[in-house]
XYZ file of C-alpha atoms in Angstrom:
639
model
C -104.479 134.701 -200.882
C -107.475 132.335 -202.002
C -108.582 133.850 -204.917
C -105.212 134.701 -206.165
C -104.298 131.362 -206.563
C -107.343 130.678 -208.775
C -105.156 132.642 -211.561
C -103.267 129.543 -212.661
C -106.097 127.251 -211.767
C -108.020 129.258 -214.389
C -105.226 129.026 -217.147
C -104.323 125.566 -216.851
C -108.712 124.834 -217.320
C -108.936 126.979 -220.103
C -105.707 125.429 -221.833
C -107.158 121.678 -221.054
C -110.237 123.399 -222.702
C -108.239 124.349 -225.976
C -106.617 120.708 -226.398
C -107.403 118.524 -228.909
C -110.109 115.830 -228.759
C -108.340 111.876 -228.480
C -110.681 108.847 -230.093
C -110.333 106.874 -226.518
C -109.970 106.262 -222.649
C -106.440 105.140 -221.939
C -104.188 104.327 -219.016
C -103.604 107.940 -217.785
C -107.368 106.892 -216.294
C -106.598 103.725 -214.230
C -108.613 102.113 -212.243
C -108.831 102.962 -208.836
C -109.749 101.841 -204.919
C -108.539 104.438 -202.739
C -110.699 106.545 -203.328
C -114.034 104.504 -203.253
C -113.107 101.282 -201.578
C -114.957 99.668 -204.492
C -112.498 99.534 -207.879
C -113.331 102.452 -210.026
C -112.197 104.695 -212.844
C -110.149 107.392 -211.678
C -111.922 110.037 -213.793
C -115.291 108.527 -211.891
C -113.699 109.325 -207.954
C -114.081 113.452 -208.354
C -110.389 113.800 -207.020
C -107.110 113.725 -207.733
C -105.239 110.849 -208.415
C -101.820 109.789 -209.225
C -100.607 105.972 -209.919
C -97.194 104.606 -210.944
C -96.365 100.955 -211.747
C -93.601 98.903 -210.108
C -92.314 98.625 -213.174
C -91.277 102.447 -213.034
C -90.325 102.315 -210.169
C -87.537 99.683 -210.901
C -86.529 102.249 -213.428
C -85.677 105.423 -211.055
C -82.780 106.455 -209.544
C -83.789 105.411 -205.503
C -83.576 103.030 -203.436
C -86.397 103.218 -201.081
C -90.175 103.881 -200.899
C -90.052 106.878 -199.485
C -87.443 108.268 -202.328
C -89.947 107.341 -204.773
C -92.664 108.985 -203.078
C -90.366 112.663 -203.169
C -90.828 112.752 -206.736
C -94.601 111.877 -207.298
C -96.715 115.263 -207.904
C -98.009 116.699 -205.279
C -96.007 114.684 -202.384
C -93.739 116.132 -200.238
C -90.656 114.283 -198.405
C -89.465 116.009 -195.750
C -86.234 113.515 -195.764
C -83.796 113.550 -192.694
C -81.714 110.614 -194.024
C -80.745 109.508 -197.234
C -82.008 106.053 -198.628
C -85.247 105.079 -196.386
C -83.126 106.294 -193.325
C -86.052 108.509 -192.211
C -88.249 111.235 -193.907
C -91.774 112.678 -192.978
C -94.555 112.593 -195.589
C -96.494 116.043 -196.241
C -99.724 116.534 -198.605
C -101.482 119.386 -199.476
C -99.699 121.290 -196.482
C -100.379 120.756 -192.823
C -98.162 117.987 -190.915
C -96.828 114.704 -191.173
C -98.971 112.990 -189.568
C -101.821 114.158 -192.004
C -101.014 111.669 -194.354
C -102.579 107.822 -194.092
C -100.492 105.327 -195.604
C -101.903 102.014 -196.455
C -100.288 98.740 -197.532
C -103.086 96.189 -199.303
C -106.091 97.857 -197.536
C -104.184 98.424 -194.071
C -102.942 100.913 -192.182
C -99.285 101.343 -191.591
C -99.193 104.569 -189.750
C -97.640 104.016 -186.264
C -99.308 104.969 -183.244
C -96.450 106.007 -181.202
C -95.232 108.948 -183.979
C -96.427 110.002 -187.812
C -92.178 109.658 -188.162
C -92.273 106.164 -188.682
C -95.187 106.259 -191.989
C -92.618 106.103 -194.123
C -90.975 102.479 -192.774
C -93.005 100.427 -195.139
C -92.375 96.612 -194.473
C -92.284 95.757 -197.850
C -89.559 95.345 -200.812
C -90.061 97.958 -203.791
C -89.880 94.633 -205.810
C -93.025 93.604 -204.149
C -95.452 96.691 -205.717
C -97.659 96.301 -208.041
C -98.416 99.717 -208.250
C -98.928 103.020 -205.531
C -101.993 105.513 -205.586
C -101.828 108.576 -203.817
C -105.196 109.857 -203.395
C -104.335 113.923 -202.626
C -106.906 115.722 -200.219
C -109.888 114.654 -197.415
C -110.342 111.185 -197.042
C -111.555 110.500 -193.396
C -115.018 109.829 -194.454
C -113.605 106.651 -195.521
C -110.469 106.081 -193.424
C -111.191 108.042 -190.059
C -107.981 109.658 -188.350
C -104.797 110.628 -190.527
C -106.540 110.967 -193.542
C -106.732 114.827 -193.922
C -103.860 115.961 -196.555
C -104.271 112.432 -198.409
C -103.414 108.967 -198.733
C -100.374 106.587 -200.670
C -102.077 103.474 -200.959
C -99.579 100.727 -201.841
C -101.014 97.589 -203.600
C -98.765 94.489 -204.095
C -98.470 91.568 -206.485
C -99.521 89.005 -204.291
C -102.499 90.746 -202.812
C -103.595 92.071 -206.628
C -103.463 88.634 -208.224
C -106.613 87.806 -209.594
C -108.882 84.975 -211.615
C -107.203 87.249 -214.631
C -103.881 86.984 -213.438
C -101.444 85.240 -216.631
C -99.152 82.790 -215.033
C -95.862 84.046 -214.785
C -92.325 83.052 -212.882
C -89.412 85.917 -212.445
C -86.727 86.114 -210.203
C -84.362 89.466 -209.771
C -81.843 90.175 -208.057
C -79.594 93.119 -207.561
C -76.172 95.055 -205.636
C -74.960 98.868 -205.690
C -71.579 99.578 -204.650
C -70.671 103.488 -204.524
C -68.931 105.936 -202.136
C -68.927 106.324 -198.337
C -68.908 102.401 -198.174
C -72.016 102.476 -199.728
C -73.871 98.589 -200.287
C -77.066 98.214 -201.293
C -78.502 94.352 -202.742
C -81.876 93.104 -202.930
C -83.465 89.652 -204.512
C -86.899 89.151 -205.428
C -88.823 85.619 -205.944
C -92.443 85.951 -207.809
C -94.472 83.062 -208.851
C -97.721 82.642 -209.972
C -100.550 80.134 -211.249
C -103.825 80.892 -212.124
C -104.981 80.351 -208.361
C -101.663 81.028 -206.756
C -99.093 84.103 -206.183
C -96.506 83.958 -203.948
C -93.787 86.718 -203.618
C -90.512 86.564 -201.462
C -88.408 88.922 -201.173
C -85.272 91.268 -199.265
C -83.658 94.493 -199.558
C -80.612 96.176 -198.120
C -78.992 99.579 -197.991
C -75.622 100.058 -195.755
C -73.197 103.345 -196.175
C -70.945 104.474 -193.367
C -72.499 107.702 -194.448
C -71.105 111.262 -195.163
C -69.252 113.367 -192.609
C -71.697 115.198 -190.216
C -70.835 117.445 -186.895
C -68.489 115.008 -184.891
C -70.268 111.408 -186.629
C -70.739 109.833 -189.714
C -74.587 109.553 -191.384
C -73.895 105.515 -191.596
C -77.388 103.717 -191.713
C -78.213 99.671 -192.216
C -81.621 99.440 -193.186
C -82.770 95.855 -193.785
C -86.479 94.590 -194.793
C -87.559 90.392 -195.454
C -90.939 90.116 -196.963
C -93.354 87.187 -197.657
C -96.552 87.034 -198.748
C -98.907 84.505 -200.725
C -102.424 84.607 -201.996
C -104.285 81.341 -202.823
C -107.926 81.040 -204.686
C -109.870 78.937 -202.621
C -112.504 78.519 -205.058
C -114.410 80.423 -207.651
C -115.574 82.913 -205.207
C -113.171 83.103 -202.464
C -109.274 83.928 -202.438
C -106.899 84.142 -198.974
C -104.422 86.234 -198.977
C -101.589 86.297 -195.849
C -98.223 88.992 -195.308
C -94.798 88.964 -193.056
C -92.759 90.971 -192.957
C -89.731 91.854 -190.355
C -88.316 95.333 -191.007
C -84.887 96.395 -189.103
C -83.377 100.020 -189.452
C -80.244 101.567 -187.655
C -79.289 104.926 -188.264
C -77.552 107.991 -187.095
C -80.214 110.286 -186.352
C -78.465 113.769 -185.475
C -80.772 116.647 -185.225
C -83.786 114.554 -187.195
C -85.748 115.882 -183.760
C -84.106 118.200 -182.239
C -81.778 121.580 -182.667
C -79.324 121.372 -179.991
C -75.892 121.071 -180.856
C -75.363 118.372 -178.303
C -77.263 116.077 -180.138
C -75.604 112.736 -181.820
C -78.010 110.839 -181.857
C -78.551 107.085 -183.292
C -81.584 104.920 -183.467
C -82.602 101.599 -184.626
C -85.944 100.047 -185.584
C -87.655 96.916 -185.381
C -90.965 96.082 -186.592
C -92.917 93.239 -187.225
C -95.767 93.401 -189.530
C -98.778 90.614 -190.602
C -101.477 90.906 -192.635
C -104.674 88.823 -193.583
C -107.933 89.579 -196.377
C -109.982 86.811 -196.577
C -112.501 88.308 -199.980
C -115.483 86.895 -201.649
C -116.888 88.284 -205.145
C -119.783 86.931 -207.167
C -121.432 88.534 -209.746
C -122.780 91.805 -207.893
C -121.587 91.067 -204.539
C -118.208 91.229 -202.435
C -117.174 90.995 -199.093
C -113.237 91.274 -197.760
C -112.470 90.846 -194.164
C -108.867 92.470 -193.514
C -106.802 92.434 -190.483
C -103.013 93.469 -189.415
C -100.821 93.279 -186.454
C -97.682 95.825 -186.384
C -95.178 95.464 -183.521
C -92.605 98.052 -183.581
C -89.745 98.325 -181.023
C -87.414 101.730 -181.296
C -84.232 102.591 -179.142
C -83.070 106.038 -179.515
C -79.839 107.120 -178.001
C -79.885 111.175 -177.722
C -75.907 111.233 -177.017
C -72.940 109.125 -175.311
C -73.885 110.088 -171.823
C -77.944 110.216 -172.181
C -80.105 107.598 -171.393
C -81.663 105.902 -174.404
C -85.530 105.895 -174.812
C -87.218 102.785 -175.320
C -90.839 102.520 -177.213
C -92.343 99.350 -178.179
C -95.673 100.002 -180.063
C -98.118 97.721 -181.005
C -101.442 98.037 -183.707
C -103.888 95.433 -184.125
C -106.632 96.539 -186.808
C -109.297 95.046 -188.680
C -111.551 95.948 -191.112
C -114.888 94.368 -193.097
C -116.199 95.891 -196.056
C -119.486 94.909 -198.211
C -119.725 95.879 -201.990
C -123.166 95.659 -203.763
C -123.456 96.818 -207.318
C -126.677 97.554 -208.565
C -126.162 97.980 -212.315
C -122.871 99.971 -214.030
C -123.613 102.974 -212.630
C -124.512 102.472 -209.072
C -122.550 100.589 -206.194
C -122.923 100.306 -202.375
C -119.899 100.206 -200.024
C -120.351 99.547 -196.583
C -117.759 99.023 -193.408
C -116.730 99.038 -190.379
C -113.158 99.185 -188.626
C -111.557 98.337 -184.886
C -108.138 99.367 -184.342
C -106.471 98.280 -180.836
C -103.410 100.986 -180.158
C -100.663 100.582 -177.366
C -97.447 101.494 -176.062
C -94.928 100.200 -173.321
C -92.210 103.242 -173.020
C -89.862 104.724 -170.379
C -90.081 108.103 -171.555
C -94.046 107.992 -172.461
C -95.601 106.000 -170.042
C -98.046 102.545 -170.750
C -100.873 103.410 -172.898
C -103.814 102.134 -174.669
C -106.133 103.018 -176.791
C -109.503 101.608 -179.090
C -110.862 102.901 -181.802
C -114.020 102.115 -183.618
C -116.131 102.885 -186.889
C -118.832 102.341 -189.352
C -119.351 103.770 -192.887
C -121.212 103.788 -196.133
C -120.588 104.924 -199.392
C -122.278 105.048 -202.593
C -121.083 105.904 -206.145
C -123.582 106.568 -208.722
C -123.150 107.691 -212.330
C -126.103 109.633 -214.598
C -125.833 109.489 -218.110
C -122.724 108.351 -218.343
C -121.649 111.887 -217.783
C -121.673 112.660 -213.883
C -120.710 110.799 -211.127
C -121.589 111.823 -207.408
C -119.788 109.591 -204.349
C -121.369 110.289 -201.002
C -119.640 109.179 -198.228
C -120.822 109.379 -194.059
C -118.277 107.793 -191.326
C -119.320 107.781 -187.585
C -115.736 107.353 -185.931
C -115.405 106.339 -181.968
C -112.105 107.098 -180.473
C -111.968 106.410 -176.497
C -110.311 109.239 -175.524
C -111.971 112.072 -178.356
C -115.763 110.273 -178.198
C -117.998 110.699 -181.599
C -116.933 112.410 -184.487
C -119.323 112.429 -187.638
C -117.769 112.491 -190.926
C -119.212 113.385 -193.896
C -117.864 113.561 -197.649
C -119.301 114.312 -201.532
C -117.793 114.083 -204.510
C -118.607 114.637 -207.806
C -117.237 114.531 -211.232
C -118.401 115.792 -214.548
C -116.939 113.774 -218.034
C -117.702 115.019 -221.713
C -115.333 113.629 -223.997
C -111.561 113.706 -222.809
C -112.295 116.946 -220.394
C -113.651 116.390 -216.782
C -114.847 118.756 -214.251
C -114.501 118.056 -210.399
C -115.281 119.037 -207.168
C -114.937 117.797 -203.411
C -116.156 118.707 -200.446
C -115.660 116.960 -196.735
C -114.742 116.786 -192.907
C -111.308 115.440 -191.756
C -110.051 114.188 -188.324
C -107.018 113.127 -186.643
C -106.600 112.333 -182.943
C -103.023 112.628 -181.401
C -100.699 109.983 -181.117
C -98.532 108.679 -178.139
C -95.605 111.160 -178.558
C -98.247 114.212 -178.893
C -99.612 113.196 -175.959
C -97.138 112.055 -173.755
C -93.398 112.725 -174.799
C -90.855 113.061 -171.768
C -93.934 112.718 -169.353
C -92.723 109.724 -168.214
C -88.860 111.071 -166.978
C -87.579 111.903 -163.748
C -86.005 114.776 -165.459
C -86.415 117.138 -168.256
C -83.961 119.988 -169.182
C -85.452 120.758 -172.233
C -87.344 119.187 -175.477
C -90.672 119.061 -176.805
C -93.336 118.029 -174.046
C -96.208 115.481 -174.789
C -99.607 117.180 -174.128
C -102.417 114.581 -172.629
C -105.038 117.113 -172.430
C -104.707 117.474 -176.339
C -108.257 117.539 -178.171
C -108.458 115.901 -181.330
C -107.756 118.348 -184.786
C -110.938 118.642 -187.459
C -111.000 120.568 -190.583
C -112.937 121.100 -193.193
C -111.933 120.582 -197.184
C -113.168 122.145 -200.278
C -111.927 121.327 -203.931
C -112.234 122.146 -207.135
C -110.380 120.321 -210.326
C -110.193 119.820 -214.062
C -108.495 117.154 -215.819
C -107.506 116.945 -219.699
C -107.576 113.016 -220.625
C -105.376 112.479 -223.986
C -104.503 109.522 -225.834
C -100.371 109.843 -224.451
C -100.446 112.490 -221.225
C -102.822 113.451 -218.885
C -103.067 117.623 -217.229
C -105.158 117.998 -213.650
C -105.145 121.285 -211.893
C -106.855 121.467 -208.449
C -107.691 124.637 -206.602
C -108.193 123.296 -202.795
C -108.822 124.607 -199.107
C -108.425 122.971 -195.698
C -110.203 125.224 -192.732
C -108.457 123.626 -189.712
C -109.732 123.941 -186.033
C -107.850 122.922 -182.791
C -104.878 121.954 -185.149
C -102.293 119.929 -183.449
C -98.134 121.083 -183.621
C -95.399 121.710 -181.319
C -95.085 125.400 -179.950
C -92.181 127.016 -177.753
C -93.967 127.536 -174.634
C -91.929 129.238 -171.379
C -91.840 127.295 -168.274
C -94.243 128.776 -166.656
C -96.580 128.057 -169.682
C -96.287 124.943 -168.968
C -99.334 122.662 -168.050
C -97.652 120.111 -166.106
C -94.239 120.938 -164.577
C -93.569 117.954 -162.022
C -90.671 116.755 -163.967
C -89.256 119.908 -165.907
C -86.344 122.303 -164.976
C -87.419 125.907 -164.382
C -84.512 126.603 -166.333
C -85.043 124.543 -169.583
C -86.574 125.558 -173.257
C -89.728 123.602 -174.175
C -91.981 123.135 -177.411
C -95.447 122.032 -176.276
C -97.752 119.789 -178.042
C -100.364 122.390 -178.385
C -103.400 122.617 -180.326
C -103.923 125.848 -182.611
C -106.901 127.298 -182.315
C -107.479 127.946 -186.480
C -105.878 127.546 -189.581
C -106.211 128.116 -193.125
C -104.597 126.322 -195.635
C -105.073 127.251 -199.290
C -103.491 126.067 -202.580
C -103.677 124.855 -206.110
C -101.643 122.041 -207.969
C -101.071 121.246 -211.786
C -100.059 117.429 -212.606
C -98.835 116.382 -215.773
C -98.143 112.702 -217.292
C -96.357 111.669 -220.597
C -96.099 108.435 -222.089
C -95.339 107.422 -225.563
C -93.944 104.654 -227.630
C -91.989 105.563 -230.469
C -91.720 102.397 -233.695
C -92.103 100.225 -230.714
C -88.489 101.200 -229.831
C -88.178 104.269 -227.827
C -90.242 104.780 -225.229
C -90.536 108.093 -223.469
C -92.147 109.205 -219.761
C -92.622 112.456 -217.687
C -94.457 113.404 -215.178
C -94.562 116.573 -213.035
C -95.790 118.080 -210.255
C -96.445 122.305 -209.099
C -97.978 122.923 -205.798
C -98.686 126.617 -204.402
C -99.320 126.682 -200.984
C -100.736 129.286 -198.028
C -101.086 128.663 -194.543
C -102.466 131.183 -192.189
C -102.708 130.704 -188.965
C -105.994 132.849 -187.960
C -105.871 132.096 -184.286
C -103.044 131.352 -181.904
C -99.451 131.309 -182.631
C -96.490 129.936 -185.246
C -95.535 126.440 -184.677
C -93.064 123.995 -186.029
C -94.496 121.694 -188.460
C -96.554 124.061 -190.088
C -94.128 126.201 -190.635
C -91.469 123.724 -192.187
C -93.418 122.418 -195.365
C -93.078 124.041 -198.789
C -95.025 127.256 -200.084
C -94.203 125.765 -203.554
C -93.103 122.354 -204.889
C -91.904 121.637 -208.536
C -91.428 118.066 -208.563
C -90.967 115.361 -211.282
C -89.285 112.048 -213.140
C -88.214 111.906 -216.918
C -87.001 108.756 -218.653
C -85.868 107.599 -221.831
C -85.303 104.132 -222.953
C -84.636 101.415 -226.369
C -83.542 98.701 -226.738
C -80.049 98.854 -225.879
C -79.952 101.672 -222.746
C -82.249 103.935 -220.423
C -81.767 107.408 -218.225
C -83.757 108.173 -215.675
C -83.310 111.851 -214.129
C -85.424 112.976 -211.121
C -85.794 116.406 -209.520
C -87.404 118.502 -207.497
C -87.250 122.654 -206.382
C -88.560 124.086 -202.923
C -88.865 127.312 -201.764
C -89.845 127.330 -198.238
C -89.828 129.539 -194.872
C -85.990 129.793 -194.197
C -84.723 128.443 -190.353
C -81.625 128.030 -188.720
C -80.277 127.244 -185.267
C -76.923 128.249 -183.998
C -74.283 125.850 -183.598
C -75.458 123.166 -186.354
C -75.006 122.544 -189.884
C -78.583 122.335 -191.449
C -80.095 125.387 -192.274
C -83.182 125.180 -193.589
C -82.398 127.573 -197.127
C -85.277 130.026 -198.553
C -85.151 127.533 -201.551
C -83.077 124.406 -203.289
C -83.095 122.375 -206.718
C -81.645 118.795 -206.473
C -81.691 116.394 -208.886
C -80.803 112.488 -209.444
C -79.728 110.779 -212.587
C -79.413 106.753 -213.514
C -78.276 105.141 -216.582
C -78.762 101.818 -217.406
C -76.894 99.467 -220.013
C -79.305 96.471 -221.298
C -76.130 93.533 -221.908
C -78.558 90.735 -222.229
C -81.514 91.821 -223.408
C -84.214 91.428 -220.282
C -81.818 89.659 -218.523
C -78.669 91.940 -217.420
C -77.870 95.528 -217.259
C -75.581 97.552 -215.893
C -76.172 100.744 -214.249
C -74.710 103.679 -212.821
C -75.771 106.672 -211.107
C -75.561 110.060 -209.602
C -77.683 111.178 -206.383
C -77.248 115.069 -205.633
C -75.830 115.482 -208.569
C -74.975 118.940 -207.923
C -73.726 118.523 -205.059
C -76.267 121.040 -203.332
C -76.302 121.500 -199.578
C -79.567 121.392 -198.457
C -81.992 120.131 -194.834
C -85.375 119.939 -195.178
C -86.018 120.030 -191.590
C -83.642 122.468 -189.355
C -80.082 120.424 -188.784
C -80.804 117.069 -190.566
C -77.897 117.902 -192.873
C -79.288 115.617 -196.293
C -75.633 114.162 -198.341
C -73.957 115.905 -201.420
C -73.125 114.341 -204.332
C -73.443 110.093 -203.962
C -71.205 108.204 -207.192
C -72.468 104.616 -207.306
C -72.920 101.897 -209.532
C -74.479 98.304 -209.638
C -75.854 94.960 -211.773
C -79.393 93.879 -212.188
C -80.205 90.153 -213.165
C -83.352 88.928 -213.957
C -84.615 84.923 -214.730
């Protein structure tokens, strides 16, 4: 399968090849720090990179994070409700909870389950801009880090010495069908040694008709945050948030038809970066504390499960630059994880970690980044983590390559799911014997830099071993049976003994401004993927996530209106489970579309929009049945 997919990889080099030569570096190459730590040139990292500004974001037909994220190239949302109800994150293949998210240089990802990644406690007003840095990445953020990472960077916590003064206030509401409400108001203020951003969001709908409920959902997120310049050198920066989420959550983890089940979330979230920078020098010292509390009800007559998880983290980094073409990054990271749960148990957990990193450039042509982690995890022990990557500029054409080690230990719910219950019927059983999953990545890229778009193709490979994923194990399979029925159906958190995943992806990014007036963007997304599992047997996870992904956003807008249509097409393994609605199809196209009415120029405009807007019935995970067609409309006022 391998070096068939290095057909198209070939094409889409030898077609950057052929393009014409531009006069000059724009922003299709933005600078970077996901990749590095340290900022950098994106074209300078060796991998591929996508940003989008908040400003285009405020332009698209969602209304969450994680709707934004389903139509950024490369990303895959595995959604189970509509709006930021709940959805899984997938890169490059593999699982969920391969993907690190980050907000401001923190981690978000919970430690009871990879579910919750995509509850980020911030307003989409808040973002400066998001980077998702596709492929290995634990030599520089340890477990999770293994199909990529969405790094989202705020206003607050990007204000700078460089920073222009500024004062805006929005403020929105959407009104549609199925009781749909959405508002959300947004406070930004700056000087040139002071940000602060305040800020709210919320999106209620009774929801569409499901088997025997309704998919209502009330999802609610408060946000503050302020960064201050303490003096030339030094700048404070401090985050809370408070993040509340109920939904109905029928079949988003199971496939029996007697499940009706609703769930609300609570989380708490701070953050702190204390960062010094003079001339070659800088030092940030970040920490967070996440307190999450989640009470799912399976049915009427089940008893509800109760999880409170907590993760306290920090992280110091040190940056020296020797001259423009070599810089030092060094770190190291403690993360505290616990839980307090009637159907997992009382756990805790530390992690540790120390790395280095160094990015060095030779005549102004090739850049190499080595990277070396040592990780300590208290249940796994040592893990040593190596990375290199390398770039190769002439002109607008680059050449790339990467080459590293990923990890990821299991989380709470891997290892200890219904192991806490007096009695289990059936469901997917925590594993606490689990070893922690390691794989190795290999990359190889090209990227065409012109003066209005921007074309990377990646040819990739991820050689798993001891992969982690639920697997329908019989009873007497099972490793611990004191509190299971002889009788029941189980999946077991098992880990697979190897894996292969292999793929390419093509980006593309348009931007242009026509007579100052008309201003037109694109991007898109193709991913080809191929997982084979070498060594023991099919599981879940693995087997749910796309074999190719067409993704993408086009928008058009003057002075007196804008559209915004987004889209994406999947063709996947098909699944289905008796009894449900749900069925996972062999393949689907959906597609949104907004259009917005400028009344008072930057101040007003009218919109209205269409989600589904071919009605298509489509699940991306077996029985979480995703809406049709969603009519809505709504204001947006800005001061």
């Amino acid at each position: 399968m391998f070096p068939k997919l290095a057909l198209p990889m070939a094409a889409s080099m030898l077609y950057a090849l052929t393009l014409p030569a531009q006069d000059k570096i724009n922003e299709l190459d933005a600078v970077t720090v996901t990749a590095t730590v340290n900022p950098v040139v994106s074209s300078k990292t060796g991998r591929n990179l996508y940003v989008i500004k908040g400003e285009d974001i405020a332009r698209m037909p969602v209304h969450s994070i994680d709707e934004v994220l389903r139509y950024l190239p490369g990303v895959e949302v595995q959604a189970k409700g509509p709006m930021g109800a709940a959805s899984d994150i997938v890169i490059r293949g593999g699982t969920f909870q391969q993907v690190l998210v980050i907000l401001d240089g923190v981690r978000v990802n919970d430690p009871n389950t990879g579910h919750f990644s995509s509850y980020i406690p911030v307003n989409p007003a808040e973002i400066d801009h998001i980077e998702v840095l596709k492929g290995a990445s634990s030599a520089i953020y340890g477990s999770d880090a293994v199909g990529g990472v969405i790094h989202i960077i705020t206003k607050t916590f990007a204000h700078n010495q460089n920073s222009t003064p500024s004062r805006k206030i929005t403020a929105g509401a959407t009104g549609g069908a199925y009781g749909l409400f959405n508002a959300n108001a947004n406070a930004y203020y700056t000087t040139d040694k002071l940000a602060v951003d305040i800020g709210g969001q919320t999106n209620n709908a009774d929801g569409q008709p499901q088997r025997g409920i309704d998919g209502y959902f009330h999802l609610h997120t408060i946000s503050g945050s302020a960064s201050y310049k303490l003096s030339d050198n030094w700048k404070l920066s401090y985050r809370l948030s408070y993040d509340d989420r109920k939904f109905a959550a029928q079949n988003f983890y199971t496939t029996y038809v007697s499940d009706t089940a609703s769930e609300k979330l609570s989380t708490w979230w701070q953050q702190l970066n204390l960062s010094y920078r003079k001339k070659n020098n800088s030092f940030s010292l970040m920490a967070g504390y996440k307190n999450m509390s989640d009470h799912y009800v399976y049915n009427s007559v089940s008893i509800a499960n109760d999880n409170r998880s907590k993760l306290l983290q920090s992280l110091a980094t040190y940056e020296h630059k020797f001259n423009d073409d070599i810089s030092f990054v060094a770190g190291g990271q403690f993360q505290q994880k616990s839980i307090v749960s009637n159907d997992r148990g009382n756990h805790t957990v530390n992690q540790a970690a120390g790395f280095a990193s160094m990015t060095a450039t030779v005549l102004d042509v090739l850049t190499l980044s080595p990277a070396l982690r040592l990780d300590w995890d208290e249940r796994s022990g040592y893990e040593l983590v190596p990375q290199l990557n390398a770039s190769y500029r002439t002109g607008q054409f680059q050449i790339r390559g990467s080459a590293g080690k990923t990890i990821r230990n299991a989380d709470f719910t891997e290892r200890y799911n219904n192991n806490n219950k007096a009695l289990v019927t059936s469901g997917k059983i925590g594993n606490p014997d689990l070893k922690a999953e390691s794989s190795f990545s290999y990359e190889a890229g090209a990227d065409y830099f012109g003066k209005y778009f921007r074309v990377s193709s990646t040819l990739f490979q991820r050689r798993y071993n001891d992969l982690i994923d639920w697997t329908t194990t019989a009873y007497d399979n099972m490793p611990y049976k004191h509190n299971l029925s002889p009788t029941g159906v189980y999946s077991l958190a098992t880990n697979i003994s190897k894996m292969v995943t292999s793929g390419v992806e093509t980006d593309i990014q348009f931007n242009r401004t026509y007579q100052e007036k008309h201003t037109v963007s694109a991007t898109a997304g193709a991913t080809w993927l191929y997982s084979d599992i070498q060594e023991g047997q099919q599981s879940f996870y693995i087997s749910s996530h796309a074999r190719f992904l067409l993704n993408g956003m086009l928008s058009y807008r003057n002075q007196l209106f804008g559209i915004s249509v987004n889209g994406l097409y999947k063709v996947r393994d098909p699944q289905a489970a008796s009894g449900i609605a749900g069925m996972v199809t062999k393949e689907y196209f959906v597609a949104s579309i907004k259009a917005d009415v400028f009344v008072i120029k930057n101040k007003l405009s009218l919109n209205v929009e269409a989600d589904n807007v071919f009605n298509k019935t489509y699940a991306d995970l077996t029985g979480a049945q995703m809406p049709g067609r969603w009519l809505m409309g709504g204001f947006r006022v800005t001061l």
